[in-house]
């Protein structure tokens, strides 16, 4: 079986066995995040503060490591800076197995300890390791890996856990309800903690000024782990250090809200170890806590001092700090918001969307920096760049960009020098090396494909739909034959505009002047929505120009072809700069292209050029909203009484089912279409689903077709029997909704533009 088939089979298996539990929990967390952060008036300011603290901390990391070493040692603890996982495990094993002669070590949840696989190292040295976090313990009993950064057993149902406990513990009356399962685990773990010799924790944050450790848990198990034993080992990546205790403040507000939708996580502990509380003597039934002495096996007393070891781990982090593209990964506070907001993660969880340790959108950066590109390559394609994780991240990390950069590196790492791409090099001389995967190059050069398809339509459309060619496309380029391909228009939007004689509203008599950007999809495939945009703008006395411009670079960017995307950005700006200089606004029909102008072009253009274009660019519905708000006559547009269809026959279109594009939501323009349609009398129901699952080329790929459809299933459930005219702004959303509902949606501009 090929690796491609194995990947598709693995995804199919996980959707069937874990998908329902993962979807229910992650969507619940995501909804909770919206509700909880919505109650914070200063939410965006807190995110900015958190970002600034992490930027400063990572920039000054070497000096903060020195400072925290001095403060911890001044407190009576020990600091060990480990180069890598093996180095860290040697030290931890030495402390637990040799110095403390421990039989059992109890742990609170720690992703860093998962990363270095310390459990295996300790057990090899004869130390029993017990996870005290409920989810981690369940997985330890089941011998499974975590599937989520915050909720490691999110993929397991209550029924599955009940069956697991009944099987593993041979119980006469096994627990079944959630309360019974929790109480059973609490009693078992309590007994194990009482007899432990060493406690291990991670650290959410460490202050350099005092050596204070902040621990965030839902069950209080970190406190038990620290106080029940006389030896505390804290394992943390060096990126967890912040300058001061006061810097904890924004993270206290953000971490629970971002991860699970809790206003405050159940247990937030700040301790400056070694703590000075007495060690409990669980063998003394008369007292809750003994004094600061402990009984030895002969019954005599000896004084006990608490022992604290802070193991700070590099394991690739300092190299990531020097990598301008991966550095932002170190700002991550491990909240899992990027996982919970991701449509693909909601369907498959971290066992597919994750690497050796980390899962979700941010996992690509972690795994590439810690394990290497080969590990990141196993799941990197599951990030579609939809950008829904961007507003969710409490530290404002541009997660899609990290995934794109890593994808570019994977592409170049996997280039086959023996493969010649002479056809592509002649027809589409992009900025990528010869030997790039053909499927990647084909999708990344969609603009050239669309241009040739339009020039040769309708012959190209008939050939593209032929069975033998679809089979070849699936085998060579990975394009699933079950997905209907777009039909190219024989006359492009630019050609149509030129043939009609250009602008119908002279600039000297117009209220505004715009250049309508001919994105690839609108120019060569969905020309009707471009024509509708022209009609709507001209009805409001706007002078429109449609110059012949290159594609925005979105397709190559989605494939990790960064050099090609950068060249496209430079060419687009060169073509639009003269229009911006002339005072014309740039109006964009396709949301993903506007997303390029307002977000990704910041990476490709000089700052002043990026700012000029971003500030001059508008979504077409956003622009119409502005015109109406500033005195434009809504009566020149089509109201609900006139119907939404292309003619007066058919549905009246008063009732609209509208799915905003995911990138339109991210850049804040998704609601303008709703506002305009409602102003014109339409009854609009907006989809609850943030991402339709198509995500540009993602839904075409054979490996991911079924996953794509599964992500879109909630849309079918919401809109399938709604008896409404389905409307979507993005090309990929339109294609997905057509596949899900069997009815081609309209673009919002086609709903409200005057008929031809």
XYZ file of C-alpha atoms in Angstrom:
756
model
C 0.000 0.000 0.000
C 1.385 3.419 -0.935
C 1.983 6.127 1.649
C -0.751 8.232 0.029
C -3.312 5.468 0.415
C -2.175 4.888 3.980
C -2.680 8.557 4.800
C -6.223 8.529 3.418
C -7.012 5.296 5.220
C -5.629 6.634 8.495
C -7.763 9.756 8.269
C -10.825 7.698 7.410
C -10.194 5.428 10.408
C -9.781 8.337 12.825
C -12.901 10.077 11.573
C -14.818 6.872 12.219
C -13.367 5.996 15.623
C -12.470 9.337 17.238
C -14.087 12.008 15.089
C -17.397 12.355 16.927
C -15.800 12.781 20.360
C -13.156 15.195 19.079
C -15.742 17.267 17.205
C -18.101 17.548 20.149
C -15.382 18.609 22.569
C -13.378 20.969 20.355
C -16.499 22.735 19.078
C -17.662 23.086 22.655
C -14.315 24.587 23.663
C -14.406 26.920 20.668
C -17.922 28.132 21.437
C -16.868 28.657 25.046
C -13.929 30.755 23.877
C -16.219 33.113 21.991
C -18.556 33.420 24.940
C -15.829 33.905 27.537
C -13.638 36.331 25.593
C -16.764 38.253 24.603
C -17.123 39.241 28.245
C -13.673 40.868 28.231
C -13.831 44.508 27.217
C -10.048 44.635 26.876
C -9.600 41.272 25.121
C -7.599 42.607 22.174
C -5.463 44.759 24.487
C -4.697 41.723 26.651
C -3.624 39.789 23.557
C -1.357 42.651 22.580
C 0.143 42.749 26.075
C 0.734 38.989 26.050
C 2.370 39.219 22.642
C 4.666 42.038 23.798
C 5.744 40.110 26.887
C 6.647 37.021 24.863
C 8.423 39.039 22.183
C 10.526 40.731 24.852
C 11.195 37.485 26.715
C 12.354 35.571 23.646
C 14.496 38.499 22.527
C 16.233 38.547 25.955
C 16.117 34.798 26.546
C 19.841 34.162 27.244
C 19.955 36.810 29.960
C 16.649 35.602 31.432
C 18.033 32.061 31.650
C 21.015 33.409 33.592
C 18.724 35.453 35.839
C 16.340 32.616 36.667
C 19.312 30.354 37.406
C 20.603 32.841 39.950
C 17.199 33.369 41.612
C 16.291 29.675 41.841
C 19.666 28.796 43.290
C 19.385 31.702 45.726
C 16.057 30.205 46.824
C 17.761 26.883 47.529
C 16.885 25.056 44.317
C 18.965 23.689 41.474
C 18.789 24.637 37.785
C 19.941 22.348 35.008
C 20.029 23.556 31.402
C 19.592 20.527 29.151
C 20.793 20.620 25.563
C 18.317 18.055 24.300
C 15.890 15.324 25.365
C 18.594 12.767 26.141
C 20.470 15.277 28.302
C 17.317 16.185 30.213
C 16.401 12.562 30.784
C 19.882 11.743 32.086
C 19.587 14.468 34.681
C 16.018 13.636 35.744
C 16.881 9.945 36.006
C 19.943 10.758 38.077
C 17.855 12.809 40.525
C 14.977 10.334 40.828
C 16.638 6.943 40.532
C 20.102 7.601 41.939
C 19.926 10.524 44.366
C 16.424 9.875 45.719
C 16.319 6.111 45.089
C 12.677 6.598 44.165
C 10.300 3.731 43.569
C 7.529 5.964 42.238
C 7.351 9.394 40.613
C 4.020 11.184 40.183
C 3.510 13.728 37.419
C 1.108 16.495 36.636
C 0.381 17.172 32.983
C 3.371 18.404 30.992
C 3.714 18.552 27.216
C 7.440 19.163 27.576
C 7.848 15.894 29.466
C 5.921 14.201 26.631
C 8.334 15.812 24.189
C 11.436 14.371 25.853
C 9.715 11.021 26.645
C 10.875 11.155 30.240
C 8.425 8.454 31.353
C 10.201 5.863 29.269
C 13.608 6.929 30.551
C 12.505 6.748 34.192
C 10.791 3.405 33.811
C 13.914 1.994 32.163
C 15.758 3.047 35.325
C 13.269 1.224 37.540
C 11.109 4.195 38.577
C 7.351 3.773 38.268
C 5.737 6.850 36.710
C 2.107 7.757 37.423
C 0.257 10.476 35.546
C -2.036 12.372 37.933
C -3.961 14.374 35.330
C -7.176 12.464 34.701
C -6.898 12.527 30.918
C -3.212 11.633 30.959
C -3.865 8.793 33.393
C -6.623 7.408 31.189
C -4.185 7.410 28.270
C -1.481 5.826 30.409
C -3.875 3.033 31.318
C -4.860 2.683 27.649
C -1.233 2.970 26.453
C -2.165 5.705 23.991
C -0.668 9.046 23.004
C -2.390 12.387 23.710
C -4.529 13.827 20.929
C -4.888 17.387 22.194
C -2.553 19.844 23.926
C -4.938 20.729 26.757
C -7.361 17.793 26.847
C -5.146 14.784 26.028
C -7.987 12.223 26.059
C -10.424 14.377 24.097
C -10.852 11.587 21.566
C -12.235 9.130 24.121
C -15.912 8.925 25.035
C -17.293 8.299 28.514
C -18.455 4.853 27.391
C -14.997 4.042 26.073
C -13.341 5.048 29.344
C -15.838 2.970 31.309
C -15.020 -0.077 29.174
C -11.300 0.589 29.598
C -11.504 0.739 33.386
C -13.688 -2.354 33.566
C -11.213 -4.293 31.456
C -7.945 -3.103 32.999
C -8.962 -3.182 36.684
C -11.180 -6.289 36.628
C -13.951 -4.558 38.573
C -17.035 -6.364 39.860
C -19.105 -3.184 39.719
C -17.360 -0.955 37.185
C -18.102 2.816 37.202
C -20.216 4.110 34.331
C -21.308 7.697 34.862
C -18.888 10.601 34.530
C -19.085 11.201 38.284
C -18.405 7.554 39.074
C -15.475 7.411 36.676
C -13.986 10.570 38.158
C -14.345 9.359 41.728
C -12.815 5.994 40.855
C -9.816 7.713 39.253
C -9.509 10.127 42.170
C -9.360 7.317 44.723
C -6.870 5.261 42.727
C -4.629 8.259 42.063
C -4.858 9.395 45.675
C -3.452 6.079 46.838
C -0.646 6.238 44.295
C 0.266 9.820 45.211
C 0.479 8.974 48.917
C 3.276 6.480 48.325
C 5.213 8.579 45.798
C 8.805 9.626 46.343
C 9.231 12.352 43.710
C 6.808 14.814 42.122
C 7.232 16.169 38.608
C 5.450 19.097 36.987
C 5.783 21.188 33.927
C 5.533 24.977 34.093
C 3.194 27.249 32.216
C 5.371 30.253 33.027
C 8.498 30.936 35.092
C 9.453 34.404 36.302
C 13.116 35.231 36.007
C 13.046 37.813 38.793
C 11.945 35.438 41.571
C 12.019 31.913 40.181
C 8.252 31.675 40.664
C 6.518 28.918 38.732
C 2.939 29.297 37.497
C 0.952 26.076 37.012
C -2.483 25.963 35.404
C -4.609 22.839 35.886
C -8.254 21.820 35.914
C -7.987 19.291 38.737
C -5.482 20.623 41.262
C -3.211 17.675 40.652
C -0.134 19.870 40.211
C -0.505 21.078 43.804
C -0.771 17.516 45.065
C 2.269 16.483 43.050
C 4.349 19.316 44.508
C 3.241 19.084 48.148
C 2.884 15.327 48.627
C 6.566 14.589 47.997
C 9.751 16.114 49.297
C 11.372 16.327 45.859
C 9.926 18.481 43.072
C 11.315 18.317 39.547
C 9.926 20.935 37.150
C 10.585 20.307 33.469
C 10.096 23.238 31.112
C 11.227 24.567 27.775
C 13.392 27.666 28.024
C 10.659 29.657 26.241
C 8.485 29.468 29.369
C 10.563 32.159 31.116
C 9.129 35.681 31.374
C 10.846 38.599 33.084
C 8.632 39.170 36.152
C 5.789 37.728 38.198
C 3.680 40.696 37.119
C 3.978 39.414 33.550
C 1.779 36.454 34.505
C -1.278 38.736 34.644
C -2.488 38.787 31.006
C -1.865 35.078 30.642
C -4.058 34.304 33.663
C -6.895 36.088 31.868
C -6.239 34.508 28.483
C -5.090 30.911 28.849
C -8.283 29.351 30.199
C -10.584 31.421 28.022
C -8.581 30.581 24.905
C -8.264 26.872 25.566
C -11.486 25.647 27.141
C -13.725 28.694 27.371
C -13.333 29.011 31.149
C -13.152 32.541 32.543
C -10.546 31.274 34.993
C -8.998 27.826 34.929
C -9.978 25.820 38.015
C -6.540 25.884 39.627
C -3.931 28.568 39.043
C -0.949 27.979 41.316
C 2.048 30.237 41.756
C 4.859 28.853 43.864
C 8.449 29.789 44.478
C 10.119 26.444 45.130
C 11.455 24.893 47.183
C 8.208 25.589 49.030
C 8.390 25.756 52.818
C 5.255 23.802 53.641
C 5.728 20.575 55.624
C 5.648 17.269 53.801
C 2.473 15.302 54.599
C 2.948 12.061 56.495
C 0.192 9.901 55.047
C 1.053 7.132 57.513
C 0.086 9.326 60.463
C -3.678 9.022 60.828
C -3.824 11.422 63.755
C -2.548 14.508 61.965
C -3.355 15.916 58.525
C 0.167 17.226 58.152
C 3.277 16.185 60.014
C 5.888 18.713 60.978
C 9.002 19.157 58.915
C 10.306 15.730 59.881
C 9.722 12.323 58.361
C 9.912 8.829 59.835
C 12.394 6.376 58.423
C 11.750 2.649 58.222
C 13.105 2.119 61.766
C 10.709 4.685 63.216
C 13.289 7.345 64.069
C 12.912 10.943 62.932
C 15.200 12.918 60.703
C 14.879 16.462 59.404
C 13.665 16.835 55.834
C 14.380 19.693 53.472
C 12.363 19.970 50.322
C 14.425 19.544 47.192
C 13.692 21.432 43.953
C 15.173 20.921 40.508
C 14.288 23.145 37.544
C 15.222 21.414 34.292
C 15.240 23.969 31.494
C 15.266 22.349 28.071
C 16.662 23.713 24.830
C 16.050 20.797 22.433
C 16.105 23.029 19.350
C 14.499 26.108 20.878
C 17.533 28.367 20.787
C 17.976 27.552 17.107
C 14.297 28.358 16.557
C 14.900 31.680 18.300
C 17.455 32.538 15.608
C 15.087 31.439 12.821
C 13.019 34.482 11.847
C 10.240 32.325 10.396
C 9.960 29.820 13.266
C 10.689 32.194 16.143
C 7.014 33.046 16.672
C 6.384 29.432 17.621
C 8.184 30.143 20.895
C 5.464 32.665 21.815
C 2.987 29.771 22.095
C 1.414 29.311 25.542
C 0.009 25.841 24.718
C -3.654 26.859 25.061
C -4.937 24.741 22.096
C -7.150 27.531 20.701
C -5.692 26.895 17.241
C -6.779 23.255 17.444
C -10.269 24.029 18.683
C -10.867 26.623 15.949
C -9.637 24.370 13.123
C -12.214 22.535 11.028
C -9.814 19.763 10.078
C -8.705 19.208 13.666
C -12.334 19.047 14.765
C -12.809 16.063 12.462
C -9.623 14.049 13.025
C -7.932 15.307 16.210
C -4.253 15.290 17.045
C -3.562 11.667 16.167
C -3.680 12.771 12.513
C -3.130 16.510 12.861
C 0.022 16.301 14.945
C 3.547 14.980 15.196
C 5.629 13.255 17.833
C 4.299 15.488 20.639
C 2.411 18.577 19.513
C -0.876 18.816 17.673
C -3.019 21.374 15.879
C -2.019 24.401 13.847
C 0.987 25.397 15.949
C 2.356 21.842 15.873
C 4.084 22.355 12.541
C 6.381 24.977 14.029
C 7.137 22.905 17.131
C 7.742 19.650 15.301
C 9.838 21.260 12.558
C 12.012 22.974 15.141
C 12.323 20.076 17.582
C 12.010 16.908 15.521
C 12.730 18.074 11.972
C 10.997 18.625 8.636
C 10.349 14.931 8.059
C 8.037 14.789 11.089
C 6.322 18.075 10.231
C 5.763 16.833 6.680
C 3.560 14.008 7.925
C 0.700 16.359 8.846
C 1.582 19.831 7.536
C -0.901 19.590 4.657
C -3.767 19.464 7.152
C -3.293 23.185 7.714
C -5.214 24.747 4.842
C -4.288 28.335 5.601
C -7.933 29.186 6.246
C -6.672 31.586 8.976
C -9.421 30.831 11.507
C -6.723 30.199 14.115
C -5.296 33.702 13.729
C -7.906 35.639 15.759
C -8.160 32.706 18.179
C -4.494 32.800 19.218
C -4.109 34.784 22.464
C -0.531 35.696 21.566
C -1.345 36.767 17.977
C 0.892 34.179 16.320
C 0.536 34.016 12.544
C 0.154 30.245 12.551
C -0.773 29.879 8.841
C 2.434 31.658 7.862
C 4.550 29.291 9.963
C 2.821 26.350 8.283
C 3.407 27.892 4.852
C 7.100 28.505 5.476
C 7.580 24.964 6.724
C 5.691 23.658 3.676
C 8.065 25.613 1.449
C 11.043 24.033 3.226
C 9.493 20.584 2.924
C 8.985 21.165 -0.807
C 12.601 22.116 -1.309
C 13.844 19.302 0.926
C 11.881 16.755 -1.117
C 12.836 18.054 -4.569
C 13.866 15.243 -6.901
C 16.945 16.521 -8.758
C 16.557 13.774 -11.330
C 13.066 14.898 -12.306
C 12.813 17.416 -15.116
C 9.802 19.700 -15.331
C 10.463 21.044 -18.804
C 6.757 21.477 -19.589
C 6.172 23.579 -16.483
C 9.439 25.455 -16.910
C 8.379 26.513 -20.405
C 4.712 27.249 -19.757
C 4.868 28.559 -16.189
C 8.384 29.650 -15.276
C 7.696 29.997 -11.560
C 10.216 30.637 -8.799
C 10.449 27.032 -7.629
C 13.269 24.539 -8.228
C 13.054 21.861 -10.885
C 11.968 18.519 -9.517
C 9.170 19.932 -7.340
C 6.268 17.533 -6.821
C 4.101 17.762 -9.946
C 0.831 17.921 -8.060
C 2.129 20.808 -5.959
C 3.352 22.657 -9.017
C 0.121 22.082 -10.939
C -2.087 23.472 -8.176
C 0.339 26.277 -7.390
C 0.193 27.439 -11.001
C -3.593 27.431 -11.186
C -3.600 30.896 -12.767
C -1.735 29.609 -15.830
C -4.039 26.578 -15.983
C -7.131 28.796 -15.779
C -5.817 31.127 -18.450
C -5.215 28.268 -20.880
C -8.521 26.650 -19.940
C -10.418 29.845 -20.702
C -8.669 30.320 -24.029
C -9.538 26.781 -25.125
C -13.028 26.524 -23.586
C -15.373 24.692 -24.106
C -12.999 21.985 -25.418
C -10.893 22.184 -22.257
C -13.987 21.718 -20.090
C -15.049 18.595 -21.974
C -11.568 17.094 -21.820
C -11.190 17.900 -18.125
C -14.361 15.975 -17.361
C -13.355 12.908 -19.364
C -12.927 9.775 -17.279
C -9.443 8.792 -18.503
C -8.053 12.280 -17.890
C -9.598 12.420 -14.422
C -7.946 9.099 -13.615
C -4.579 10.452 -14.768
C -5.074 13.658 -12.762
C -5.827 11.603 -9.669
C -2.783 9.393 -10.125
C -0.290 12.098 -11.119
C -1.547 15.207 -9.316
C -3.720 13.694 -6.583
C -6.918 15.458 -7.762
C -9.841 13.343 -6.551
C -12.083 12.237 -9.395
C -15.163 12.549 -7.161
C -14.766 16.327 -7.017
C -16.439 18.262 -9.819
C -13.968 20.557 -11.559
C -14.780 24.219 -12.277
C -15.768 25.127 -15.825
C -13.705 27.804 -17.510
C -15.461 30.729 -19.171
C -14.738 31.252 -22.864
C -14.617 35.036 -22.392
C -12.679 36.349 -19.415
C -13.956 39.237 -17.313
C -11.146 41.471 -18.574
C -12.007 40.654 -22.203
C -15.724 41.212 -21.576
C -15.058 44.597 -19.984
C -12.857 45.675 -22.882
C -15.405 44.453 -25.441
C -18.215 46.456 -23.811
C -16.157 49.617 -24.194
C -14.742 49.989 -20.704
C -16.260 52.179 -18.022
C -19.933 53.017 -18.448
C -19.787 55.757 -15.815
C -17.269 58.470 -16.802
C -14.784 59.324 -14.074
C -15.595 63.037 -14.251
C -19.255 62.415 -13.301
C -18.690 59.555 -10.872
C -19.022 59.648 -7.091
C -15.989 57.358 -6.758
C -13.454 55.626 -8.984
C -12.480 52.002 -8.467
C -10.320 49.379 -10.047
C -12.082 46.023 -9.825
C -9.373 43.445 -9.259
C -9.783 40.521 -11.707
C -8.845 37.648 -9.431
C -8.181 34.340 -11.170
C -11.494 32.706 -10.249
C -13.612 35.735 -11.182
C -11.667 36.452 -14.347
C -11.595 32.962 -15.838
C -14.305 30.891 -14.118
C -17.052 32.781 -12.329
C -17.270 35.761 -14.665
C -20.920 36.414 -13.812
C -20.111 37.575 -10.313
C -17.591 40.020 -11.763
C -20.216 41.385 -14.126
C -22.648 41.681 -11.207
C -20.051 43.675 -9.273
C -19.703 46.075 -12.189
C -23.492 46.539 -12.423
C -23.868 47.186 -8.703
C -21.008 49.680 -8.569
C -22.142 51.531 -11.663
C -25.699 51.706 -10.346
C -24.279 53.728 -7.452
C -22.433 56.078 -9.858
C -19.011 54.517 -9.431
C -16.583 54.574 -12.337
C -15.069 51.113 -12.788
C -11.831 50.018 -14.443
C -10.773 46.358 -14.882
C -7.126 46.187 -15.938
C -5.406 42.963 -16.929
C -3.539 42.003 -13.743
C -1.793 38.837 -12.532
C -3.193 36.550 -9.845
C -2.621 37.473 -6.220
C -0.386 34.485 -5.467
C -2.889 32.664 -3.254
C -2.620 29.263 -5.062
C 1.186 29.056 -4.916
C 1.140 30.281 -1.323
C -1.269 27.489 -0.380
C 1.251 24.988 -1.749
C 4.205 26.500 0.097
C 5.626 28.033 -3.098
C 6.729 31.178 -1.294
C 9.070 32.530 -3.978
C 6.351 32.316 -6.603
C 3.812 33.944 -4.287
C 6.247 36.779 -3.543
C 6.785 37.408 -7.264
C 3.018 37.524 -7.769
C 2.652 40.041 -4.955
C 5.299 42.291 -6.476
C 3.664 42.087 -9.909
C 0.188 42.805 -8.523
C 1.432 45.815 -6.599
C 3.241 47.146 -9.666
C -0.009 46.877 -11.629
C -2.177 48.496 -8.957
C 0.175 51.218 -7.709
C -0.663 53.644 -10.520
C -4.389 53.253 -9.790
C -3.853 53.843 -6.084
C -1.731 56.889 -6.943
C -4.639 58.168 -9.041
C -6.963 57.932 -6.041
C -8.872 54.865 -7.159
C -10.077 52.337 -4.603
C -9.256 48.669 -5.167
C -12.390 46.491 -4.969
C -11.981 42.709 -4.661
C -14.642 40.057 -5.280
C -12.802 36.967 -3.976
C -12.187 37.142 -0.193
C -9.035 35.023 -0.259
C -7.383 37.552 -2.592
C -8.364 40.448 -0.349
C -6.872 38.414 2.490
C -3.600 38.385 0.543
C -3.661 42.169 0.155
C -4.471 42.818 3.810
C -2.453 40.049 5.498
C 0.078 38.043 3.533
C 1.419 40.910 1.410
C 2.939 42.314 4.604
C 5.458 39.470 4.239
C 6.218 40.210 0.594
C 6.187 43.971 0.059
C 8.018 46.923 1.608
C 6.017 48.200 4.576
C 4.936 51.437 2.896
C 3.789 49.598 -0.236
C 1.891 47.024 1.796
C 0.170 49.696 3.862
C -0.868 51.703 0.796
C -2.418 48.700 -0.911
C -4.039 47.281 2.222
C -5.641 50.606 3.108
C -6.915 51.136 -0.441
C -8.436 47.652 -0.849
C -12.004 46.619 -0.054
C -14.255 43.604 -0.291
C -16.971 44.350 -2.824
C -19.765 44.000 -0.249
C -17.778 46.029 2.259
C -17.443 48.750 -0.377
C -21.158 48.767 -1.169
C -21.919 48.936 2.540
C -19.727 52.038 2.767
C -21.425 53.645 -0.234
C -24.879 53.089 1.266
C -23.752 54.357 4.669
C -22.506 57.537 2.996
C -25.685 58.434 1.155
C -25.864 55.921 -1.683
C -29.376 55.127 -2.873
C -30.310 51.546 -1.931
C -33.205 51.778 -4.352
C -30.891 51.254 -7.319
C -29.962 47.792 -6.002
C -32.147 44.713 -6.077
C -34.419 44.272 -3.074
C -35.886 41.059 -1.725
C -39.202 41.701 -3.477
C -37.441 41.472 -6.834
C -35.945 38.043 -6.072
C -32.396 36.836 -5.794
C -32.193 34.620 -8.863
C -30.782 35.573 -12.261
C -34.292 36.155 -13.641
C -37.765 36.859 -12.330
C -38.651 33.183 -12.588
C -37.818 30.754 -9.812
C -37.361 31.440 -6.132
C -38.057 34.933 -4.871
C -34.889 34.788 -2.791
C -36.311 36.681 0.166
C -34.848 34.032 2.487
C -31.057 33.718 2.336
C -28.725 31.087 3.802
C -25.351 32.828 3.869
C -21.958 31.256 4.519
C -19.189 33.865 4.972
C -15.724 32.962 3.757
C -13.298 32.007 6.554
C -10.643 34.526 5.510
C -13.321 37.209 5.176
C -14.178 36.583 8.827
C -10.515 36.839 9.814
C -9.985 40.235 8.173
C -13.335 41.505 9.440
C -15.383 41.815 6.246
C -17.705 38.823 6.509
C -20.564 40.761 8.118
C -20.885 43.473 5.479
C -22.718 41.190 3.070
C -25.228 40.316 5.787
C -25.761 43.999 6.581
C -26.298 44.984 2.938
C -28.678 42.113 2.189
C -30.705 42.795 5.328
C -30.866 46.495 4.441
C -32.417 45.489 1.136
C -35.064 43.406 2.886
C -33.588 39.904 2.764
C -34.061 37.482 5.644
C -30.495 36.258 6.192
C -29.483 33.219 8.206
C -25.701 33.093 8.688
C -23.969 29.727 8.942
C -22.728 28.529 12.315
C -19.768 26.789 10.644
C -16.608 28.835 10.302
C -14.894 26.787 7.594
C -16.671 24.845 4.865
C -13.773 22.396 4.516
C -12.964 23.057 0.867
C -10.168 25.543 1.578
C -9.091 26.196 -1.990
C -7.239 23.209 -3.402
C -7.462 21.142 -0.209
C -10.861 19.676 -1.017
C -9.673 18.529 -4.438
C -6.936 16.286 -3.059
C -7.629 12.562 -3.031
C -6.039 12.149 0.395
C -8.354 14.696 1.945
C -11.596 14.592 -0.046
C -13.550 12.683 2.604
C -12.150 14.841 5.388
C -13.115 17.946 3.440
C -16.681 16.711 3.098
C -16.815 15.763 6.773
C -15.747 19.267 7.810
C -18.561 20.657 5.677
C -21.214 18.301 7.039
C -22.532 20.823 9.619
C -23.362 23.123 6.699
C -25.452 20.397 5.117
C -27.213 19.900 8.433
C -27.937 23.608 8.831
C -28.800 24.543 5.247
C -29.859 21.255 3.637
C -33.589 21.641 4.370
C -33.674 25.376 4.991
C -35.677 26.349 1.853
C -33.437 29.364 1.386
C -31.318 30.705 -1.442
C -27.777 29.631 -0.582
C -25.189 32.390 -0.815
C -21.404 32.213 -0.369
C -18.676 34.737 -1.087
C -15.676 32.495 -1.754
C -15.062 30.341 -4.810
C -14.069 27.304 -2.764
C -17.096 27.761 -0.475
C -19.343 27.814 -3.539
C -17.832 24.578 -4.838
C -18.139 22.863 -1.467
C -21.741 23.937 -0.894
C -22.607 22.776 -4.392
C -21.154 19.345 -3.557
C -22.873 19.222 -0.160
C -26.288 20.539 -1.171
C -26.485 19.812 -4.888
C -27.238 23.459 -5.650
C -24.738 26.074 -6.849
C -24.732 29.031 -4.445
C -24.720 32.658 -5.518
C -22.207 35.305 -4.533
C -23.778 38.066 -2.376
C -23.095 40.574 -5.146
C -25.225 38.486 -7.527
C -28.113 38.689 -5.051
C -28.270 42.467 -4.817
C -26.875 43.683 -8.172
C -29.420 44.999 -10.708
C -30.232 42.391 -13.322
C -28.744 42.701 -16.786
